[in-house]
Coordinates of C-alpha atoms in Angstrom, one line a residue:
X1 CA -27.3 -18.9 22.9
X2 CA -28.1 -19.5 19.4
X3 CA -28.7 -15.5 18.5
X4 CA -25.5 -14.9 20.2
X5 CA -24.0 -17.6 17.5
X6 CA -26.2 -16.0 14.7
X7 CA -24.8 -12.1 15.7
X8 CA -20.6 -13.3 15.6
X9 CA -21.4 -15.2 12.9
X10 CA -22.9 -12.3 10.8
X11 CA -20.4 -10.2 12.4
X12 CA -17.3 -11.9 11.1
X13 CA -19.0 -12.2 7.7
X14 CA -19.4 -8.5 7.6
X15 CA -16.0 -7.6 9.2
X16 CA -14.3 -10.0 6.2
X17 CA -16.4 -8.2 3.4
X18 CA -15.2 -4.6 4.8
X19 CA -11.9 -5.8 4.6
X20 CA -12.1 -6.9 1.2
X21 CA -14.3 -3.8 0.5
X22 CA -11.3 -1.8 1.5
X23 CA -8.7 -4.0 -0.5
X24 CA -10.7 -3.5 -3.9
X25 CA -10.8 0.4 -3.1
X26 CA -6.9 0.6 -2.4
X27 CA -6.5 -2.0 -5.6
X28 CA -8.5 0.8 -7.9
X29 CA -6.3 3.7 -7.0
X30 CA -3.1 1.7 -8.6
X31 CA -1.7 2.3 -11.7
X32 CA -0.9 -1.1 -13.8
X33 CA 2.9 0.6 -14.0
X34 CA 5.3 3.0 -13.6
X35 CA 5.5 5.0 -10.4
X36 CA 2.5 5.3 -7.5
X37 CA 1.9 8.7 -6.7
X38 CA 2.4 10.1 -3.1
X39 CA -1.1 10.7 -2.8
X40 CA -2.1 7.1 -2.7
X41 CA 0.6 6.2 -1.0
X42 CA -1.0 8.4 2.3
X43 CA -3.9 6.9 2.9
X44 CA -4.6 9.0 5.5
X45 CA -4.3 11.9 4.3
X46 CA -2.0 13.3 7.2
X47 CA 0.8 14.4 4.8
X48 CA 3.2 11.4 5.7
X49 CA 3.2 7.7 4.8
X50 CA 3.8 5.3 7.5
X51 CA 5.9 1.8 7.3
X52 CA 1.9 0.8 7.4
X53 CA 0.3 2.4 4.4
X54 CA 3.8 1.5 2.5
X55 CA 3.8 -1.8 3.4
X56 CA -0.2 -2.3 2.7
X57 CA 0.1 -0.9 -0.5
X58 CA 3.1 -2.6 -1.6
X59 CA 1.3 -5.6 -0.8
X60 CA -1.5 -4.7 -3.0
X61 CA 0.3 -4.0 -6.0
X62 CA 2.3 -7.2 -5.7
X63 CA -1.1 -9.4 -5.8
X64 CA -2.1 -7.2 -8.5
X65 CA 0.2 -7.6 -10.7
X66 CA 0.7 -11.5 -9.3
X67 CA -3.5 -11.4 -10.6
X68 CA -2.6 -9.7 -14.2
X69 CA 0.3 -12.2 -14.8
X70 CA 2.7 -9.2 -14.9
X71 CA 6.3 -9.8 -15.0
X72 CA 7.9 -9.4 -11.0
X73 CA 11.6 -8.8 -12.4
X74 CA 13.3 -6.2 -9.8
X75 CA 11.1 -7.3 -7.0
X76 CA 14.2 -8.0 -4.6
X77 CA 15.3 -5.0 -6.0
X78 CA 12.7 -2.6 -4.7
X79 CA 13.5 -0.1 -2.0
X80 CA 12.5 -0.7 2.0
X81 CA 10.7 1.7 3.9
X82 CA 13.8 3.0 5.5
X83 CA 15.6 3.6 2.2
X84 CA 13.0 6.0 1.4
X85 CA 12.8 7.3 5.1
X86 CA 15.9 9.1 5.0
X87 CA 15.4 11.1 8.3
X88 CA 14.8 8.0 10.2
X89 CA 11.7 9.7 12.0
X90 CA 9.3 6.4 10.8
X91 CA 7.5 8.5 8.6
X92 CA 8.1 9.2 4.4
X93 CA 7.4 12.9 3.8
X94 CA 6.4 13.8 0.4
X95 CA 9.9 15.7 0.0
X96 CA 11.6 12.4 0.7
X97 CA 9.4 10.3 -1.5
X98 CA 10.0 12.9 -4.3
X99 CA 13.6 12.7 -3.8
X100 CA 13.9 8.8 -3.9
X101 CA 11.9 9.0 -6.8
X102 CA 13.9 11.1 -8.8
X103 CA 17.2 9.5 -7.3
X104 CA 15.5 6.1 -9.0
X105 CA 15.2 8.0 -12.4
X106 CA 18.9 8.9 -12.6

């Protein structure tokens, strides 16, 4: 009974450093400012972003800029998933993104 305590013990241990593994990893692809490119935005790599990877990364700019003290001005501002996902088919293409981003430019 104790080993079986031992193995979820060192099993949730190493399940929370993955996770935080894989938050430091998404946290080094951002840029401090200015736009995120598609690329990182697909974590997949499947050519789409889902409401998922947006979301996750949005997240993970947020605390790091919450971390660097940045100014959050235009935060309510920012566009939903479904502003960008023009075609309502639950995914952003990279057409879409690139049309939302120069739509924020003008």
């Amino acid at each position: 009974m104790k080993n079986i305590v031992k193995i979820i013990n060192l099993s949730l241990v190493v399940a929370g450093s993955l996770s935080l593994l894989g938050s430091a990893l998404i946290a080094q692809d951002l840029p401090n400012r200015g736009p995120i490119e598609f690329s990182t935005y697909d974590r997949n790599k499947d050519g789409f972003v889902s409401e998922k990877e947006f979301n996750d990364l949005r997240a993970k700019r947020i605390e790091q800029k919450v971390e660097s003290e940045m100014p959050m001005k235009n935060q309510a501002k920012a566009p939903s998933f479904s502003e960008i996902d023009t075609n309502k088919d639950g995914n952003i293409s990279k057409e879409e993104f690139l049309a939302h981003q120069t739509k924020q430019r003008q």
